[in-house]
Structures are given as C-alpha cells and as structure tokens.
Amino acid sequence: MAIELLLNGHEKDLGGGFVVRRLLPSAPRQGVGPFLFFDHFGPAEQRPEDDHDVRPHPHIGLATVTYLFEGAIVHRDSLGYGQEIRPGAVNWMTAGRGIVHSERRPARLARQTYVNHGLQLWAALPLAHEQDAPSFQHTPAEQIPQCDIDGAPVRVLVGRAFGCTSPVATVSETLYLDIALSAGAAFVLPPLADEQAVYAVDADLDIDGERVAARQMAVLPSGRAVTVRSGRPARLAVIGGAPLGHRHMWWNFVASRKELIVQAAADWEAGRFAPVPGETGALPLPERRFAG
C-alpha cells in the first residue's frame, strides 16, 4: 500500500464564523513526526466588518508554525515581538515553559476586503526542551530556499530536502515542504524523514495509484518512495520528522506530563503568564476543564 492512513479531518469554527479544517490530532493518529496539530484555513474572505482576530492566549510545550499562501496576519507575543506574517514566510514561535500571543488583522488592511489562506501547525518539543525559555523566529519568504525538482518548485520551509536546507532552527528532526505540481506532472517523493505525510491543499492527488482528495492527508509508509500526480495544477504540503512520542493536549497546551497542563491552566487563570505589550483582553480558559 502506498498510503498507510488517509485522514479526512473535520471543520472547526474558531469563532466569528472563521472555520478551519483540522487534520491533526485525529482519533487514529495523534501526529506525524513532531507535528501534533494541523489546521488549514481559507481561502476565506476577510471583510472590514468581520472580527476574526484571536485575542491573547497562552501556549506551553510546543512550537507554533504559521505559513500563508495568501493574505496577512499580525503576530504579537509576550516577548515583545510584533511581526506581520506575509505569504511565503515561516513564523515559528517556541512556547517552551510558556508564552502568550495574539493574531490579528493588520491595521493597514482594516478597511479592505482581502483573502486569508494558510496553514497553522504545532510541533511538539523533545522532553529535554519542553521547559526551555520561550523564543521567536521569523524567516521572510525570500530567505526560504527553493529547489526545482523535475519541473516542480519545492520550497523547503523547515528541515532539509533535495540538497536544500531551511534556515529555520529546530530542536528535533523536522520536515515541512510546500510543493507546486503542474497538471499531469509526476513527482517522486523519496523518504525524507522517519515519518511523513502529504496534504492535498487545493486539488485531488494520485499517490502510486491511490486517490487523495483535496483537503485530505495521506500518511505514508516509513522508508518508501512514492510518485505523486495530479490531473490539474496542485499544491501539496509535506510534513514529517522524527516522532517524539505521545503528548497530552488540552486547549492551547501540550505536555508530556498532565501536571504541567494543570499548572499552566492555573497560571493562566491567576494571571501569572507574562502579558503581550500593548494588548488588552484575553481568551478565557474553556468552561470544560482538563480532566487529566
């Protein structure tokens, strides 16, 4: 079998009618490599009257990875960073023992209608780095390496592939690629990581004769090369890396031990997380508390 597992995902409303398609975590599989969370949002029209801003909220034990195909988002965090994320850039925020951030519409687009389209992933942190100090790195689009493989442009967002190495620093083996296929092209994807999966962003794919519908994720068998084809121009994301083992997940928290989540929830409720400079308001803890 060319595909070990096919994930359909489900739609989730993040508030205000902003709907994402969530592929990870899933019932049959928590993650792929270090990635435990995979949201695909858009293409979604953002009108001046829409309020899709995400107020300050905390994270522990993970790194958030934001990548846009279209649109713009302003990131602000409790370390004092403020960064507009634009298409093609990689925004990597390591929460470690705790960070707070917000995601908002850029002020320059306040009176404009535009489209947001992209992916947001979470990567777990190895046990030795789970309680590291939080950090932030932003890599502009022009600094992301691109290889041309059999006529297909491959952007190496994170990790190493096809002789290209991303400048994004990670603490475990991590792979994240953005690949554009032309109609009828055949792309050979070798085994680049211990675990890897292909996500069909906007068109149906054929992987060694097995169909992957648009917005499905195909988890691939370890150590096997596959050939990916599409009948029309298609974009696909490849994710993977070394697995880090099971993690407990609740709300915006990821941890190897349940007590770390319990403590983070108590710290957020008591206002012990550092604030985001210039921000007011924050997301409250969910009414349904962590059961442990």
PDB file of C-alpha atoms in Angstrom:
ATOM      1  CA  MET A   1       0.000   0.000   0.000  1.00  0.00           C
ATOM      2  CA  ALA A   2       1.301   3.443  -0.940  1.00  0.00           C
ATOM      3  CA  ILE A   3      -0.771   5.071   1.810  1.00  0.00           C
ATOM      4  CA  GLU A   4      -0.660   3.882   5.406  1.00  0.00           C
ATOM      5  CA  LEU A   5      -3.549   6.062   6.600  1.00  0.00           C
ATOM      6  CA  LEU A   6      -5.890   8.586   4.968  1.00  0.00           C
ATOM      7  CA  LEU A   7      -7.117  11.421   7.195  1.00  0.00           C
ATOM      8  CA  ASN A   8     -10.232  13.408   6.279  1.00  0.00           C
ATOM      9  CA  GLY A   9     -10.112  15.983   9.056  1.00  0.00           C
ATOM     10  CA  HIS A  10     -13.102  17.945  10.321  1.00  0.00           C
ATOM     11  CA  GLU A  11     -14.296  21.540  10.262  1.00  0.00           C
ATOM     12  CA  LYS A  12     -13.974  23.636  13.397  1.00  0.00           C
ATOM     13  CA  ASP A  13     -15.333  27.149  13.965  1.00  0.00           C
ATOM     14  CA  LEU A  14     -12.737  29.215  15.824  1.00  0.00           C
ATOM     15  CA  GLY A  15     -15.239  31.996  16.430  1.00  0.00           C
ATOM     16  CA  GLY A  16     -16.973  34.669  14.415  1.00  0.00           C
ATOM     17  CA  GLY A  17     -17.574  32.247  11.567  1.00  0.00           C
ATOM     18  CA  PHE A  18     -13.858  31.648  10.938  1.00  0.00           C
ATOM     19  CA  VAL A  19     -13.795  27.947  10.007  1.00  0.00           C
ATOM     20  CA  VAL A  20     -10.683  25.802   9.708  1.00  0.00           C
ATOM     21  CA  ARG A  21     -10.185  22.216   8.591  1.00  0.00           C
ATOM     22  CA  ARG A  22      -8.340  20.269  11.301  1.00  0.00           C
ATOM     23  CA  LEU A  23      -6.394  17.176  10.217  1.00  0.00           C
ATOM     24  CA  LEU A  24      -4.302  16.632  13.352  1.00  0.00           C
ATOM     25  CA  PRO A  25      -4.735  15.486  16.013  1.00  0.00           C
ATOM     26  CA  SER A  26      -7.136  12.752  14.890  1.00  0.00           C
ATOM     27  CA  ALA A  27      -8.634   9.671  16.508  1.00  0.00           C
ATOM     28  CA  PRO A  28      -6.498   7.198  14.536  1.00  0.00           C
ATOM     29  CA  ARG A  29      -3.293   9.247  14.709  1.00  0.00           C
ATOM     30  CA  GLN A  30      -2.153  11.990  17.075  1.00  0.00           C
ATOM     31  CA  GLY A  31       0.669  13.283  14.909  1.00  0.00           C
ATOM     32  CA  VAL A  32       3.219  12.870  12.126  1.00  0.00           C
ATOM     33  CA  GLY A  33       6.843  13.313  13.170  1.00  0.00           C
ATOM     34  CA  PRO A  34       6.831  16.123  15.750  1.00  0.00           C
ATOM     35  CA  PHE A  35       3.637  17.688  14.340  1.00  0.00           C
ATOM     36  CA  LEU A  36       0.593  17.208  16.580  1.00  0.00           C
ATOM     37  CA  PHE A  37      -1.715  19.847  15.139  1.00  0.00           C
ATOM     38  CA  PHE A  38      -2.542  20.749  11.537  1.00  0.00           C
ATOM     39  CA  ASP A  39      -5.132  23.407  10.631  1.00  0.00           C
ATOM     40  CA  HIS A  40      -5.911  24.542   7.082  1.00  0.00           C
ATOM     41  CA  PHE A  41      -7.743  27.872   6.978  1.00  0.00           C
ATOM     42  CA  GLY A  42      -9.281  29.537   3.956  1.00  0.00           C
ATOM     43  CA  PRO A  43      -9.288  30.675   1.303  1.00  0.00           C
ATOM     44  CA  ALA A  44     -11.562  32.930   3.374  1.00  0.00           C
ATOM     45  CA  GLU A  45     -12.644  36.463   2.551  1.00  0.00           C
ATOM     46  CA  GLN A  46     -11.901  38.954   5.321  1.00  0.00           C
ATOM     47  CA  ARG A  47     -14.294  41.907   5.170  1.00  0.00           C
ATOM     48  CA  PRO A  48     -13.885  45.120   7.193  1.00  0.00           C
ATOM     49  CA  GLU A  49     -16.870  44.185   9.384  1.00  0.00           C
ATOM     50  CA  ASP A  50     -15.511  40.694  10.200  1.00  0.00           C
ATOM     51  CA  ASP A  51     -13.848  40.076  13.533  1.00  0.00           C
ATOM     52  CA  HIS A  52     -11.568  37.079  13.192  1.00  0.00           C
ATOM     53  CA  ASP A  53      -8.827  38.419  15.451  1.00  0.00           C
ATOM     54  CA  VAL A  54      -7.509  35.949  18.018  1.00  0.00           C
ATOM     55  CA  ARG A  55      -7.038  37.670  21.374  1.00  0.00           C
ATOM     56  CA  PRO A  56      -4.023  36.926  23.592  1.00  0.00           C
ATOM     57  CA  HIS A  57      -3.851  33.286  24.655  1.00  0.00           C
ATOM     58  CA  PRO A  58      -1.150  31.064  26.182  1.00  0.00           C
ATOM     59  CA  HIS A  59       0.844  28.049  24.991  1.00  0.00           C
ATOM     60  CA  ILE A  60       3.237  25.610  26.633  1.00  0.00           C
ATOM     61  CA  GLY A  61       5.280  22.648  25.380  1.00  0.00           C
ATOM     62  CA  LEU A  62       5.048  23.311  21.636  1.00  0.00           C
ATOM     63  CA  ALA A  63       6.132  25.465  18.723  1.00  0.00           C
ATOM     64  CA  THR A  64       3.507  27.167  16.550  1.00  0.00           C
ATOM     65  CA  VAL A  65       4.291  27.285  12.814  1.00  0.00           C
ATOM     66  CA  THR A  66       2.286  29.704  10.662  1.00  0.00           C
ATOM     67  CA  TYR A  67       2.542  29.757   6.859  1.00  0.00           C
ATOM     68  CA  LEU A  68       0.384  31.796   4.466  1.00  0.00           C
ATOM     69  CA  PHE A  69      -0.428  31.168   0.821  1.00  0.00           C
ATOM     70  CA  GLU A  70      -2.392  34.422   0.680  1.00  0.00           C
ATOM     71  CA  GLY A  71      -3.251  37.318   2.983  1.00  0.00           C
ATOM     72  CA  ALA A  72      -1.630  38.733   6.124  1.00  0.00           C
ATOM     73  CA  ILE A  73      -1.725  38.239   9.915  1.00  0.00           C
ATOM     74  CA  VAL A  74      -0.049  40.291  12.647  1.00  0.00           C
ATOM     75  CA  HIS A  75       1.627  38.252  15.380  1.00  0.00           C
ATOM     76  CA  ARG A  76       2.365  39.829  18.784  1.00  0.00           C
ATOM     77  CA  ASP A  77       3.739  37.976  21.784  1.00  0.00           C
ATOM     78  CA  SER A  78       4.750  38.335  25.419  1.00  0.00           C
ATOM     79  CA  LEU A  79       8.438  38.511  24.464  1.00  0.00           C
ATOM     80  CA  GLY A  80       7.665  41.849  22.822  1.00  0.00           C
ATOM     81  CA  TYR A  81       7.820  40.718  19.193  1.00  0.00           C
ATOM     82  CA  GLY A  82       5.405  42.176  16.681  1.00  0.00           C
ATOM     83  CA  GLN A  83       5.532  40.720  13.180  1.00  0.00           C
ATOM     84  CA  GLU A  84       3.298  40.878  10.140  1.00  0.00           C
ATOM     85  CA  ILE A  85       3.211  37.429   8.541  1.00  0.00           C
ATOM     86  CA  ARG A  86       3.025  37.543   4.754  1.00  0.00           C
ATOM     87  CA  PRO A  87       2.738  34.800   2.117  1.00  0.00           C
ATOM     88  CA  GLY A  88       5.750  32.513   1.856  1.00  0.00           C
ATOM     89  CA  ALA A  89       7.282  33.445   5.221  1.00  0.00           C
ATOM     90  CA  VAL A  90       7.663  30.982   8.106  1.00  0.00           C
ATOM     91  CA  ASN A  91       6.644  32.196  11.554  1.00  0.00           C
ATOM     92  CA  TRP A  92       7.996  29.837  14.246  1.00  0.00           C
ATOM     93  CA  MET A  93       7.198  30.572  17.903  1.00  0.00           C
ATOM     94  CA  THR A  94       8.547  28.234  20.579  1.00  0.00           C
ATOM     95  CA  ALA A  95       6.368  28.272  23.667  1.00  0.00           C
ATOM     96  CA  GLY A  96       8.621  26.171  25.898  1.00  0.00           C
ATOM     97  CA  ARG A  97       7.589  26.752  29.514  1.00  0.00           C
ATOM     98  CA  GLY A  98       5.112  29.430  28.495  1.00  0.00           C
ATOM     99  CA  ILE A  99       4.309  32.252  26.081  1.00  0.00           C
ATOM    100  CA  VAL A 100       1.280  34.386  25.194  1.00  0.00           C
ATOM    101  CA  HIS A 101       0.460  35.703  21.729  1.00  0.00           C
ATOM    102  CA  SER A 102      -2.284  37.267  19.634  1.00  0.00           C
ATOM    103  CA  GLU A 103      -3.094  37.040  15.919  1.00  0.00           C
ATOM    104  CA  ARG A 104      -4.862  39.979  14.329  1.00  0.00           C
ATOM    105  CA  ARG A 105      -5.765  41.749  11.100  1.00  0.00           C
ATOM    106  CA  PRO A 106      -3.046  44.230  10.055  1.00  0.00           C
ATOM    107  CA  ALA A 107      -4.048  47.847  10.660  1.00  0.00           C
ATOM    108  CA  ARG A 108      -3.186  48.650   7.021  1.00  0.00           C
ATOM    109  CA  LEU A 109      -5.998  46.293   5.917  1.00  0.00           C
ATOM    110  CA  ALA A 110      -8.614  47.485   8.410  1.00  0.00           C
ATOM    111  CA  ARG A 111     -10.843  48.977   5.702  1.00  0.00           C
ATOM    112  CA  GLN A 112     -10.082  46.486   2.961  1.00  0.00           C
ATOM    113  CA  THR A 113     -11.530  43.169   1.888  1.00  0.00           C
ATOM    114  CA  TYR A 114      -8.848  40.549   1.313  1.00  0.00           C
ATOM    115  CA  VAL A 115      -8.360  36.771   1.457  1.00  0.00           C
ATOM    116  CA  ASN A 116      -6.525  34.783   4.131  1.00  0.00           C
ATOM    117  CA  HIS A 117      -5.341  31.295   3.223  1.00  0.00           C
ATOM    118  CA  GLY A 118      -2.743  29.223   5.002  1.00  0.00           C
ATOM    119  CA  LEU A 119      -1.710  26.509   7.412  1.00  0.00           C
ATOM    120  CA  GLN A 120      -1.059  26.566  11.127  1.00  0.00           C
ATOM    121  CA  LEU A 121       0.802  23.674  12.701  1.00  0.00           C
ATOM    122  CA  TRP A 122       2.033  22.828  16.167  1.00  0.00           C
ATOM    123  CA  ALA A 123       5.241  20.885  16.680  1.00  0.00           C
ATOM    124  CA  ALA A 124       5.853  19.096  19.966  1.00  0.00           C
ATOM    125  CA  LEU A 125       9.141  19.752  21.729  1.00  0.00           C
ATOM    126  CA  PRO A 126      11.530  16.971  22.812  1.00  0.00           C
ATOM    127  CA  LEU A 127      11.427  16.203  26.534  1.00  0.00           C
ATOM    128  CA  ALA A 128      14.798  17.898  27.060  1.00  0.00           C
ATOM    129  CA  HIS A 129      13.413  21.146  25.569  1.00  0.00           C
ATOM    130  CA  GLU A 130       9.836  21.066  26.836  1.00  0.00           C
ATOM    131  CA  GLN A 131      10.611  23.599  29.579  1.00  0.00           C
ATOM    132  CA  ASP A 132      13.000  25.795  27.581  1.00  0.00           C
ATOM    133  CA  ALA A 133      12.631  29.553  27.683  1.00  0.00           C
ATOM    134  CA  PRO A 134      10.183  30.773  25.015  1.00  0.00           C
ATOM    135  CA  SER A 135      11.602  32.169  21.777  1.00  0.00           C
ATOM    136  CA  PHE A 136      10.519  33.551  18.425  1.00  0.00           C
ATOM    137  CA  GLN A 137      11.935  33.413  14.913  1.00  0.00           C
ATOM    138  CA  HIS A 138      10.520  34.814  11.685  1.00  0.00           C
ATOM    139  CA  THR A 139      12.001  33.853   8.318  1.00  0.00           C
ATOM    140  CA  PRO A 140      10.879  36.049   5.387  1.00  0.00           C
ATOM    141  CA  ALA A 141       9.777  34.417   2.141  1.00  0.00           C
ATOM    142  CA  GLU A 142      12.905  35.464   0.263  1.00  0.00           C
ATOM    143  CA  GLN A 143      15.094  33.547   2.736  1.00  0.00           C
ATOM    144  CA  ILE A 144      13.261  30.227   2.263  1.00  0.00           C
ATOM    145  CA  PRO A 145      15.243  28.025  -0.163  1.00  0.00           C
ATOM    146  CA  GLN A 146      13.539  26.665  -3.270  1.00  0.00           C
ATOM    147  CA  CYS A 147      14.652  23.681  -5.360  1.00  0.00           C
ATOM    148  CA  ASP A 148      13.364  22.774  -8.802  1.00  0.00           C
ATOM    149  CA  ILE A 149      12.798  19.009  -8.901  1.00  0.00           C
ATOM    150  CA  ASP A 150      11.671  17.612 -12.261  1.00  0.00           C
ATOM    151  CA  GLY A 151       9.971  20.920 -13.036  1.00  0.00           C
ATOM    152  CA  ALA A 152       8.212  21.197  -9.678  1.00  0.00           C
ATOM    153  CA  PRO A 153       9.213  24.094  -7.393  1.00  0.00           C
ATOM    154  CA  VAL A 154       9.827  22.774  -3.858  1.00  0.00           C
ATOM    155  CA  ARG A 155      10.069  25.298  -1.030  1.00  0.00           C
ATOM    156  CA  VAL A 156      11.933  23.820   1.953  1.00  0.00           C
ATOM    157  CA  LEU A 157      10.137  25.595   4.789  1.00  0.00           C
ATOM    158  CA  VAL A 158      11.684  23.569   7.614  1.00  0.00           C
ATOM    159  CA  GLY A 159      14.400  20.913   7.561  1.00  0.00           C
ATOM    160  CA  ARG A 160      16.446  19.528   4.663  1.00  0.00           C
ATOM    161  CA  ALA A 161      15.377  18.081   1.317  1.00  0.00           C
ATOM    162  CA  PHE A 162      16.787  17.709  -2.211  1.00  0.00           C
ATOM    163  CA  GLY A 163      20.043  19.410  -1.242  1.00  0.00           C
ATOM    164  CA  CYS A 164      18.326  22.490   0.227  1.00  0.00           C
ATOM    165  CA  THR A 165      18.371  23.412   3.923  1.00  0.00           C
ATOM    166  CA  SER A 166      15.913  25.774   5.587  1.00  0.00           C
ATOM    167  CA  PRO A 167      17.345  28.461   7.897  1.00  0.00           C
ATOM    168  CA  VAL A 168      14.535  27.818  10.402  1.00  0.00           C
ATOM    169  CA  ALA A 169      16.131  26.397  13.569  1.00  0.00           C
ATOM    170  CA  THR A 170      14.512  23.384  15.232  1.00  0.00           C
ATOM    171  CA  VAL A 171      15.419  21.139  18.188  1.00  0.00           C
ATOM    172  CA  SER A 172      14.410  17.841  16.570  1.00  0.00           C
ATOM    173  CA  GLU A 173      14.315  16.317  13.081  1.00  0.00           C
ATOM    174  CA  THR A 174      11.532  18.222  11.318  1.00  0.00           C
ATOM    175  CA  LEU A 175      10.372  18.342   7.691  1.00  0.00           C
ATOM    176  CA  TYR A 176       7.945  20.801   6.104  1.00  0.00           C
ATOM    177  CA  LEU A 177       7.731  21.375   2.339  1.00  0.00           C
ATOM    178  CA  ASP A 178       5.493  23.403   0.009  1.00  0.00           C
ATOM    179  CA  ILE A 179       5.363  21.805  -3.463  1.00  0.00           C
ATOM    180  CA  ALA A 180       3.601  23.036  -6.622  1.00  0.00           C
ATOM    181  CA  LEU A 181       2.730  20.445  -9.287  1.00  0.00           C
ATOM    182  CA  SER A 182       1.760  21.303 -12.822  1.00  0.00           C
ATOM    183  CA  ALA A 183      -1.136  19.439 -14.453  1.00  0.00           C
ATOM    184  CA  GLY A 184      -0.163  15.906 -15.403  1.00  0.00           C
ATOM    185  CA  ALA A 185       3.282  16.094 -13.798  1.00  0.00           C
ATOM    186  CA  ALA A 186       4.746  13.165 -11.855  1.00  0.00           C
ATOM    187  CA  PHE A 187       6.749  13.958  -8.732  1.00  0.00           C
ATOM    188  CA  VAL A 188       8.815  11.299  -6.962  1.00  0.00           C
ATOM    189  CA  LEU A 189       8.815  11.918  -3.204  1.00  0.00           C
ATOM    190  CA  PRO A 190      11.589   9.938  -1.518  1.00  0.00           C
ATOM    191  CA  PRO A 191      11.531   9.004   2.185  1.00  0.00           C
ATOM    192  CA  LEU A 192      12.991  12.199   3.645  1.00  0.00           C
ATOM    193  CA  ALA A 193      12.116  11.582   7.308  1.00  0.00           C
ATOM    194  CA  ASP A 194      11.238   8.784   9.723  1.00  0.00           C
ATOM    195  CA  GLU A 195       7.569   9.700   9.379  1.00  0.00           C
ATOM    196  CA  GLN A 196       5.989  11.768   6.632  1.00  0.00           C
ATOM    197  CA  ALA A 197       2.623  12.696   5.203  1.00  0.00           C
ATOM    198  CA  VAL A 198       1.283  14.518   2.140  1.00  0.00           C
ATOM    199  CA  TYR A 199      -1.555  17.049   2.416  1.00  0.00           C
ATOM    200  CA  ALA A 200      -3.545  17.924  -0.718  1.00  0.00           C
ATOM    201  CA  VAL A 201      -4.112  21.665  -0.331  1.00  0.00           C
ATOM    202  CA  ASP A 202      -6.289  22.509  -3.321  1.00  0.00           C
ATOM    203  CA  ALA A 203      -6.619  19.586  -5.766  1.00  0.00           C
ATOM    204  CA  ASP A 204      -7.037  15.823  -5.861  1.00  0.00           C
ATOM    205  CA  LEU A 205      -3.810  13.822  -5.980  1.00  0.00           C
ATOM    206  CA  ASP A 206      -2.830  10.344  -7.094  1.00  0.00           C
ATOM    207  CA  ILE A 207      -0.196   8.634  -4.938  1.00  0.00           C
ATOM    208  CA  ASP A 208       1.010   5.432  -6.601  1.00  0.00           C
ATOM    209  CA  GLY A 209      -2.482   4.836  -7.965  1.00  0.00           C
ATOM    210  CA  GLU A 210      -4.359   5.692  -4.764  1.00  0.00           C
ATOM    211  CA  ARG A 211      -6.615   8.767  -4.757  1.00  0.00           C
ATOM    212  CA  VAL A 212      -6.171  11.531  -2.213  1.00  0.00           C
ATOM    213  CA  ALA A 213      -8.961  14.091  -2.410  1.00  0.00           C
ATOM    214  CA  ALA A 214      -8.322  17.794  -1.942  1.00  0.00           C
ATOM    215  CA  ARG A 215      -8.030  18.563   1.800  1.00  0.00           C
ATOM    216  CA  GLN A 216      -7.160  15.009   2.736  1.00  0.00           C
ATOM    217  CA  MET A 217      -3.874  13.969   4.334  1.00  0.00           C
ATOM    218  CA  ALA A 218      -2.082  10.765   3.329  1.00  0.00           C
ATOM    219  CA  VAL A 219       0.279   9.303   5.922  1.00  0.00           C
ATOM    220  CA  LEU A 220       2.954   7.376   4.049  1.00  0.00           C
ATOM    221  CA  PRO A 221       4.643   4.096   4.973  1.00  0.00           C
ATOM    222  CA  SER A 222       8.078   4.579   6.513  1.00  0.00           C
ATOM    223  CA  GLY A 223      11.035   4.238   4.166  1.00  0.00           C
ATOM    224  CA  ARG A 224       9.083   4.137   0.901  1.00  0.00           C
ATOM    225  CA  ALA A 225       9.327   6.465  -2.091  1.00  0.00           C
ATOM    226  CA  VAL A 226       6.041   7.365  -3.790  1.00  0.00           C
ATOM    227  CA  THR A 227       5.049   9.071  -7.039  1.00  0.00           C
ATOM    228  CA  VAL A 228       2.556  11.923  -6.750  1.00  0.00           C
ATOM    229  CA  ARG A 229       0.462  13.048  -9.725  1.00  0.00           C
ATOM    230  CA  SER A 230      -2.432  15.423 -10.310  1.00  0.00           C
ATOM    231  CA  GLY A 231      -4.713  15.987 -13.289  1.00  0.00           C
ATOM    232  CA  ARG A 232      -4.590  19.746 -12.747  1.00  0.00           C
ATOM    233  CA  PRO A 233      -2.226  22.240 -11.108  1.00  0.00           C
ATOM    234  CA  ALA A 234      -1.952  21.260  -7.447  1.00  0.00           C
ATOM    235  CA  ARG A 235      -0.317  22.429  -4.268  1.00  0.00           C
ATOM    236  CA  LEU A 236       0.736  19.973  -1.613  1.00  0.00           C
ATOM    237  CA  ALA A 237       2.355  20.226   1.780  1.00  0.00           C
ATOM    238  CA  VAL A 238       4.703  17.523   3.049  1.00  0.00           C
ATOM    239  CA  ILE A 239       5.211  17.239   6.803  1.00  0.00           C
ATOM    240  CA  GLY A 240       7.236  14.824   8.863  1.00  0.00           C
ATOM    241  CA  GLY A 241      10.253  14.173  11.018  1.00  0.00           C
ATOM    242  CA  ALA A 242      11.249  12.051  13.967  1.00  0.00           C
ATOM    243  CA  PRO A 243       8.320  11.080  16.245  1.00  0.00           C
ATOM    244  CA  LEU A 244       8.566  12.374  19.820  1.00  0.00           C
ATOM    245  CA  GLY A 245       6.037  10.080  21.476  1.00  0.00           C
ATOM    246  CA  HIS A 246       2.570  10.674  22.882  1.00  0.00           C
ATOM    247  CA  ARG A 247       1.686  14.078  24.333  1.00  0.00           C
ATOM    248  CA  HIS A 248      -1.206  15.256  26.468  1.00  0.00           C
ATOM    249  CA  MET A 249      -3.128  18.031  24.701  1.00  0.00           C
ATOM    250  CA  TRP A 250      -5.754  20.367  26.110  1.00  0.00           C
ATOM    251  CA  TRP A 251      -6.821  23.756  24.786  1.00  0.00           C
ATOM    252  CA  ASN A 252      -3.566  25.518  23.804  1.00  0.00           C
ATOM    253  CA  PHE A 253      -1.319  23.378  25.968  1.00  0.00           C
ATOM    254  CA  VAL A 254       0.874  20.378  25.043  1.00  0.00           C
ATOM    255  CA  ALA A 255       2.873  18.432  27.626  1.00  0.00           C
ATOM    256  CA  SER A 256       4.465  15.093  28.367  1.00  0.00           C
ATOM    257  CA  ARG A 257       3.011  15.179  31.904  1.00  0.00           C
ATOM    258  CA  LYS A 258      -0.567  16.005  32.878  1.00  0.00           C
ATOM    259  CA  GLU A 259       0.514  18.108  35.844  1.00  0.00           C
ATOM    260  CA  LEU A 260       2.193  20.601  33.515  1.00  0.00           C
ATOM    261  CA  ILE A 261      -1.166  21.275  31.855  1.00  0.00           C
ATOM    262  CA  VAL A 262      -2.935  21.584  35.219  1.00  0.00           C
ATOM    263  CA  GLN A 263      -0.314  24.105  36.358  1.00  0.00           C
ATOM    264  CA  ALA A 264      -0.480  26.093  33.106  1.00  0.00           C
ATOM    265  CA  ALA A 265      -4.276  26.350  33.371  1.00  0.00           C
ATOM    266  CA  ALA A 266      -3.997  27.569  36.955  1.00  0.00           C
ATOM    267  CA  ASP A 267      -1.295  30.080  35.990  1.00  0.00           C
ATOM    268  CA  TRP A 268      -3.393  31.471  33.115  1.00  0.00           C
ATOM    269  CA  GLU A 269      -6.485  31.818  35.293  1.00  0.00           C
ATOM    270  CA  ALA A 270      -4.452  33.554  38.016  1.00  0.00           C
ATOM    271  CA  GLY A 271      -2.806  35.954  35.562  1.00  0.00           C
ATOM    272  CA  ARG A 272       0.709  34.623  36.095  1.00  0.00           C
ATOM    273  CA  PHE A 273       1.649  34.472  32.382  1.00  0.00           C
ATOM    274  CA  ALA A 274       3.548  37.496  31.045  1.00  0.00           C
ATOM    275  CA  PRO A 275       1.246  39.833  29.078  1.00  0.00           C
ATOM    276  CA  VAL A 276       1.547  40.860  25.434  1.00  0.00           C
ATOM    277  CA  PRO A 277       2.689  44.512  25.362  1.00  0.00           C
ATOM    278  CA  GLY A 278       0.011  46.839  24.023  1.00  0.00           C
ATOM    279  CA  GLU A 279      -2.750  44.201  24.117  1.00  0.00           C
ATOM    280  CA  THR A 280      -5.926  44.299  26.156  1.00  0.00           C
ATOM    281  CA  GLY A 281      -8.288  41.434  26.844  1.00  0.00           C
ATOM    282  CA  ALA A 282      -7.513  37.742  26.610  1.00  0.00           C
ATOM    283  CA  LEU A 283      -9.143  34.414  25.845  1.00  0.00           C
ATOM    284  CA  PRO A 284     -10.554  32.754  28.958  1.00  0.00           C
ATOM    285  CA  LEU A 285      -9.981  29.117  29.853  1.00  0.00           C
ATOM    286  CA  PRO A 286     -12.620  26.818  28.348  1.00  0.00           C
ATOM    287  CA  GLU A 287     -15.531  26.063  30.655  1.00  0.00           C
ATOM    288  CA  ARG A 288     -14.838  22.366  30.235  1.00  0.00           C
ATOM    289  CA  ARG A 289     -11.654  21.908  32.241  1.00  0.00           C
ATOM    290  CA  PHE A 290      -8.792  19.478  31.722  1.00  0.00           C
ATOM    291  CA  ALA A 291      -9.864  16.095  33.052  1.00  0.00           C
ATOM    292  CA  GLY A 292      -6.370  14.652  33.365  1.00  0.00           C
TER     293      GLY A 292
END
